[in-house]
mmCIF file of C-alpha atoms in Angstrom:
data_model
loop_
_atom_site.group_PDB
_atom_site.id
_atom_site.type_symbol
_atom_site.label_atom_id
_atom_site.label_comp_id
_atom_site.label_asym_id
_atom_site.label_seq_id
_atom_site.Cartn_x
_atom_site.Cartn_y
_atom_site.Cartn_z
ATOM 1 C CA UNK A 1 -87.122 24.518 45.199
ATOM 2 C CA UNK A 2 -90.626 25.764 44.357
ATOM 3 C CA UNK A 3 -93.347 25.062 41.838
ATOM 4 C CA UNK A 4 -94.485 28.116 39.888
ATOM 5 C CA UNK A 5 -98.217 28.379 39.252
ATOM 6 C CA UNK A 6 -100.137 30.899 37.166
ATOM 7 C CA UNK A 7 -103.689 31.916 38.117
ATOM 8 C CA UNK A 8 -105.285 33.605 35.099
ATOM 9 C CA UNK A 9 -108.638 35.354 35.175
ATOM 10 C CA UNK A 10 -110.581 33.425 32.554
ATOM 11 C CA UNK A 11 -114.164 33.626 31.393
ATOM 12 C CA UNK A 12 -115.993 30.357 31.985
ATOM 13 C CA UNK A 13 -119.224 30.129 30.023
ATOM 14 C CA UNK A 14 -120.457 26.770 31.310
ATOM 15 C CA UNK A 15 -121.982 25.714 34.603
ATOM 16 C CA UNK A 16 -124.602 27.333 36.802
ATOM 17 C CA UNK A 17 -122.565 30.496 37.418
ATOM 18 C CA UNK A 18 -120.781 31.587 34.237
ATOM 19 C CA UNK A 19 -118.366 34.446 34.664
ATOM 20 C CA UNK A 20 -114.721 35.266 35.285
ATOM 21 C CA UNK A 21 -112.743 32.954 37.561
ATOM 22 C CA UNK A 22 -109.060 32.608 38.384
ATOM 23 C CA UNK A 23 -107.958 29.289 36.923
ATOM 24 C CA UNK A 24 -104.646 27.900 38.182
ATOM 25 C CA UNK A 25 -102.209 25.796 36.210
ATOM 26 C CA UNK A 26 -98.538 24.938 36.717
ATOM 27 C CA UNK A 27 -96.066 27.034 34.766
ATOM 28 C CA UNK A 28 -94.544 24.666 32.265
ATOM 29 C CA UNK A 29 -90.880 24.745 31.426
ATOM 30 C CA UNK A 30 -89.113 23.463 28.359
ATOM 31 C CA UNK A 31 -88.282 19.772 28.257
ATOM 32 C CA UNK A 32 -84.729 19.100 29.406
ATOM 33 C CA UNK A 33 -82.439 17.572 26.834
ATOM 34 C CA UNK A 34 -81.306 14.037 27.600
ATOM 35 C CA UNK A 35 -77.669 15.173 27.408
ATOM 36 C CA UNK A 36 -78.233 17.657 30.241
ATOM 37 C CA UNK A 37 -79.881 15.000 32.411
ATOM 38 C CA UNK A 38 -77.023 12.551 31.664
ATOM 39 C CA UNK A 39 -74.416 15.197 32.504
ATOM 40 C CA UNK A 40 -76.108 16.044 35.840
ATOM 41 C CA UNK A 41 -76.603 12.370 36.791
ATOM 42 C CA UNK A 42 -72.956 11.621 35.965
ATOM 43 C CA UNK A 43 -71.843 14.544 38.126
ATOM 44 C CA UNK A 44 -74.008 13.439 41.075
ATOM 45 C CA UNK A 45 -73.003 9.770 40.837
ATOM 46 C CA UNK A 46 -69.302 10.226 40.157
ATOM 47 C CA UNK A 47 -69.281 8.115 36.991
ATOM 48 C CA UNK A 48 -68.288 9.317 33.551
ATOM 49 C CA UNK A 49 -70.886 10.681 31.144
ATOM 50 C CA UNK A 50 -70.162 7.789 28.765
ATOM 51 C CA UNK A 51 -70.908 5.204 31.452
ATOM 52 C CA UNK A 52 -74.015 7.126 32.522
ATOM 53 C CA UNK A 53 -75.215 7.305 28.900
ATOM 54 C CA UNK A 54 -74.735 3.537 28.493
ATOM 55 C CA UNK A 55 -76.638 2.863 31.729
ATOM 56 C CA UNK A 56 -79.401 5.297 30.740
ATOM 57 C CA UNK A 57 -79.830 3.666 27.335
ATOM 58 C CA UNK A 58 -79.791 0.140 28.805
ATOM 59 C CA UNK A 59 -82.309 1.037 31.520
ATOM 60 C CA UNK A 60 -84.606 2.581 28.913
ATOM 61 C CA UNK A 61 -84.469 -0.549 26.756
ATOM 62 C CA UNK A 62 -85.133 -2.853 29.744
ATOM 63 C CA UNK A 63 -88.060 -0.717 30.930
ATOM 64 C CA UNK A 64 -89.555 -0.656 27.433
ATOM 65 C CA UNK A 65 -89.129 -4.415 26.951
ATOM 66 C CA UNK A 66 -90.605 -5.407 30.308
ATOM 67 C CA UNK A 67 -93.449 -2.893 30.183
ATOM 68 C CA UNK A 68 -94.502 -4.091 26.721
ATOM 69 C CA UNK A 69 -94.568 -7.647 28.098
ATOM 70 C CA UNK A 70 -97.179 -6.500 30.636
ATOM 71 C CA UNK A 71 -94.995 -5.871 33.695
ATOM 72 C CA UNK A 72 -95.283 -2.899 36.015
ATOM 73 C CA UNK A 73 -91.698 -1.611 36.020
ATOM 74 C CA UNK A 74 -90.018 0.228 38.905
ATOM 75 C CA UNK A 75 -88.418 3.584 38.113
ATOM 76 C CA UNK A 76 -85.976 4.056 41.003
ATOM 77 C CA UNK A 77 -86.836 7.033 43.176
ATOM 78 C CA UNK A 78 -89.875 7.875 41.065
ATOM 79 C CA UNK A 79 -92.461 5.096 41.132
ATOM 80 C CA UNK A 80 -93.682 2.538 38.633
ATOM 81 C CA UNK A 81 -94.955 2.602 35.064
ATOM 82 C CA UNK A 82 -97.044 0.212 33.056
ATOM 83 C CA UNK A 83 -98.960 0.140 29.829
ATOM 84 C CA UNK A 84 -102.737 0.140 29.771
ATOM 85 C CA UNK A 85 -105.503 0.675 27.253
ATOM 86 C CA UNK A 86 -108.973 2.044 26.747
ATOM 87 C CA UNK A 87 -111.528 -0.006 24.902
ATOM 88 C CA UNK A 88 -115.215 -0.439 24.298
ATOM 89 C CA UNK A 89 -117.097 -3.103 26.222
ATOM 90 C CA UNK A 90 -119.215 -5.700 24.427
ATOM 91 C CA UNK A 91 -121.830 -8.105 25.750
ATOM 92 C CA UNK A 92 -120.949 -11.099 23.556
ATOM 93 C CA UNK A 93 -117.612 -12.860 23.303
ATOM 94 C CA UNK A 94 -118.107 -13.139 19.549
ATOM 95 C CA UNK A 95 -117.875 -9.326 19.350
ATOM 96 C CA UNK A 96 -114.443 -9.119 21.017
ATOM 97 C CA UNK A 97 -112.006 -7.786 18.395
ATOM 98 C CA UNK A 98 -108.826 -5.746 18.370
ATOM 99 C CA UNK A 99 -110.641 -2.756 16.870
ATOM 100 C CA UNK A 100 -112.452 -2.293 20.205
ATOM 101 C CA UNK A 101 -109.182 -0.871 21.577
ATOM 102 C CA UNK A 102 -109.431 2.918 21.318
ATOM 103 C CA UNK A 103 -106.082 3.968 22.816
ATOM 104 C CA UNK A 104 -102.937 2.567 24.343
ATOM 105 C CA UNK A 105 -101.744 4.409 27.412
ATOM 106 C CA UNK A 106 -98.898 4.670 29.887
ATOM 107 C CA UNK A 107 -99.838 4.702 33.563
ATOM 108 C CA UNK A 108 -97.345 6.193 36.023
ATOM 109 C CA UNK A 109 -97.786 5.625 39.747
ATOM 110 C CA UNK A 110 -95.539 7.883 41.830
ATOM 111 C CA UNK A 111 -93.671 6.510 44.835
ATOM 112 C CA UNK A 112 -94.570 7.593 48.364
ATOM 113 C CA UNK A 113 -91.282 9.496 48.638
ATOM 114 C CA UNK A 114 -91.987 11.397 45.397
ATOM 115 C CA UNK A 115 -95.483 12.276 46.625
ATOM 116 C CA UNK A 116 -94.004 13.469 49.931
ATOM 117 C CA UNK A 117 -91.404 15.564 48.090
ATOM 118 C CA UNK A 118 -94.156 17.194 46.044
ATOM 119 C CA UNK A 119 -96.310 17.784 49.139
ATOM 120 C CA UNK A 120 -93.367 19.475 50.867
ATOM 121 C CA UNK A 121 -92.470 21.734 47.935
ATOM 122 C CA UNK A 122 -93.330 25.430 48.151
ATOM 123 C CA UNK A 123 -95.711 26.884 45.595
ATOM 124 C CA UNK A 124 -95.381 30.358 44.075
ATOM 125 C CA UNK A 125 -98.654 31.615 42.562
ATOM 126 C CA UNK A 126 -98.775 34.638 40.268
ATOM 127 C CA UNK A 127 -102.283 35.966 39.574
ATOM 128 C CA UNK A 128 -103.032 37.671 36.247
ATOM 129 C CA UNK A 129 -106.203 39.608 35.447
ATOM 130 C CA UNK A 130 -108.021 39.190 32.142
ATOM 131 C CA UNK A 131 -105.726 41.812 30.566
ATOM 132 C CA UNK A 132 -102.540 39.942 31.516
ATOM 133 C CA UNK A 133 -101.564 42.296 34.372
ATOM 134 C CA UNK A 134 -100.114 40.847 37.579
ATOM 135 C CA UNK A 135 -102.582 41.560 40.386
ATOM 136 C CA UNK A 136 -101.302 39.363 43.224
ATOM 137 C CA UNK A 137 -98.516 36.995 44.235
ATOM 138 C CA UNK A 138 -98.946 34.204 46.772
ATOM 139 C CA UNK A 139 -96.152 32.081 48.241
ATOM 140 C CA UNK A 140 -96.804 29.017 50.343
ATOM 141 C CA UNK A 141 -94.387 27.525 52.800
ATOM 142 C CA UNK A 142 -93.275 23.988 52.032
ATOM 143 C CA UNK A 143 -96.099 21.572 52.807
ATOM 144 C CA UNK A 144 -98.650 24.325 53.482
ATOM 145 C CA UNK A 145 -102.089 23.448 52.135
ATOM 146 C CA UNK A 146 -105.453 25.115 52.667
ATOM 147 C CA UNK A 147 -107.895 22.886 54.543
ATOM 148 C CA UNK A 148 -110.917 22.367 52.236
ATOM 149 C CA UNK A 149 -113.105 21.222 55.150
ATOM 150 C CA UNK A 150 -112.798 24.524 57.022
ATOM 151 C CA UNK A 151 -113.120 26.780 53.997
ATOM 152 C CA UNK A 152 -109.824 28.342 55.033
ATOM 153 C CA UNK A 153 -108.452 30.315 52.119
ATOM 154 C CA UNK A 154 -105.760 32.212 54.000
ATOM 155 C CA UNK A 155 -103.008 29.773 53.124
ATOM 156 C CA UNK A 156 -102.812 28.427 56.656
ATOM 157 C CA UNK A 157 -103.252 24.727 57.279
ATOM 158 C CA UNK A 158 -105.501 24.723 60.322
ATOM 159 C CA UNK A 159 -105.862 20.952 60.220
ATOM 160 C CA UNK A 160 -102.143 20.540 60.895
ATOM 161 C CA UNK A 161 -101.660 17.735 58.391
ATOM 162 C CA UNK A 162 -101.411 17.041 54.709
ATOM 163 C CA UNK A 163 -103.491 13.982 53.912
ATOM 164 C CA UNK A 164 -101.937 13.551 50.498
ATOM 165 C CA UNK A 165 -105.394 13.126 48.963
ATOM 166 C CA UNK A 166 -104.452 14.808 45.715
ATOM 167 C CA UNK A 167 -107.041 13.330 43.403
ATOM 168 C CA UNK A 168 -106.838 15.984 40.670
ATOM 169 C CA UNK A 169 -104.129 14.992 38.212
ATOM 170 C CA UNK A 170 -104.007 18.406 36.549
ATOM 171 C CA UNK A 171 -105.374 19.531 33.260
ATOM 172 C CA UNK A 172 -106.632 23.029 33.932
ATOM 173 C CA UNK A 173 -110.399 22.506 34.053
ATOM 174 C CA UNK A 174 -112.353 24.238 36.778
ATOM 175 C CA UNK A 175 -115.965 23.888 37.812
ATOM 176 C CA UNK A 176 -116.950 27.267 39.318
ATOM 177 C CA UNK A 177 -119.923 25.655 41.037
ATOM 178 C CA UNK A 178 -117.848 23.227 43.062
ATOM 179 C CA UNK A 179 -114.505 25.024 43.109
ATOM 180 C CA UNK A 180 -112.838 21.850 41.818
ATOM 181 C CA UNK A 181 -110.130 21.378 39.273
ATOM 182 C CA UNK A 182 -107.673 23.963 38.074
ATOM 183 C CA UNK A 183 -104.745 21.620 37.679
ATOM 184 C CA UNK A 184 -103.629 21.988 41.286
ATOM 185 C CA UNK A 185 -103.958 18.678 43.068
#
């Protein structure tokens, strides 16, 4: 299993050093249909698709009900999810009103085993120039990460460990001055 990543040469016009930079982002696939997921889960578990569908539907309803009551709900093998919100802050209690809430959100916290699985997954990077031509392909071994402290950009992990400090949650923004971002955590 490998994650496919595209690095596209893109003109960045902001920051101290505007110019062309290779910006990486994961290659996105189509969303899997629920029926395909049910079929695969039924095959792996040895239960019928009808039973798996009933369990899937029931689990979804339980997760939704408990999460909307304020619980952080475990998603087996994946992590936990909970609802959250963004709102404005006010100095006086008299000003607290529902219209201060600007968005309702879902927060997912991955499990340690899911993070480890991701850290140990190979990455295949395809680099495209500004004209859309493939100019380079890079393949990492599972778990191989460049060490940002040594400036090593050869694909070798000189530090010998993966700290798991993946603070970038994706999104595809890159600051050419700091080298940060790009959607690769």
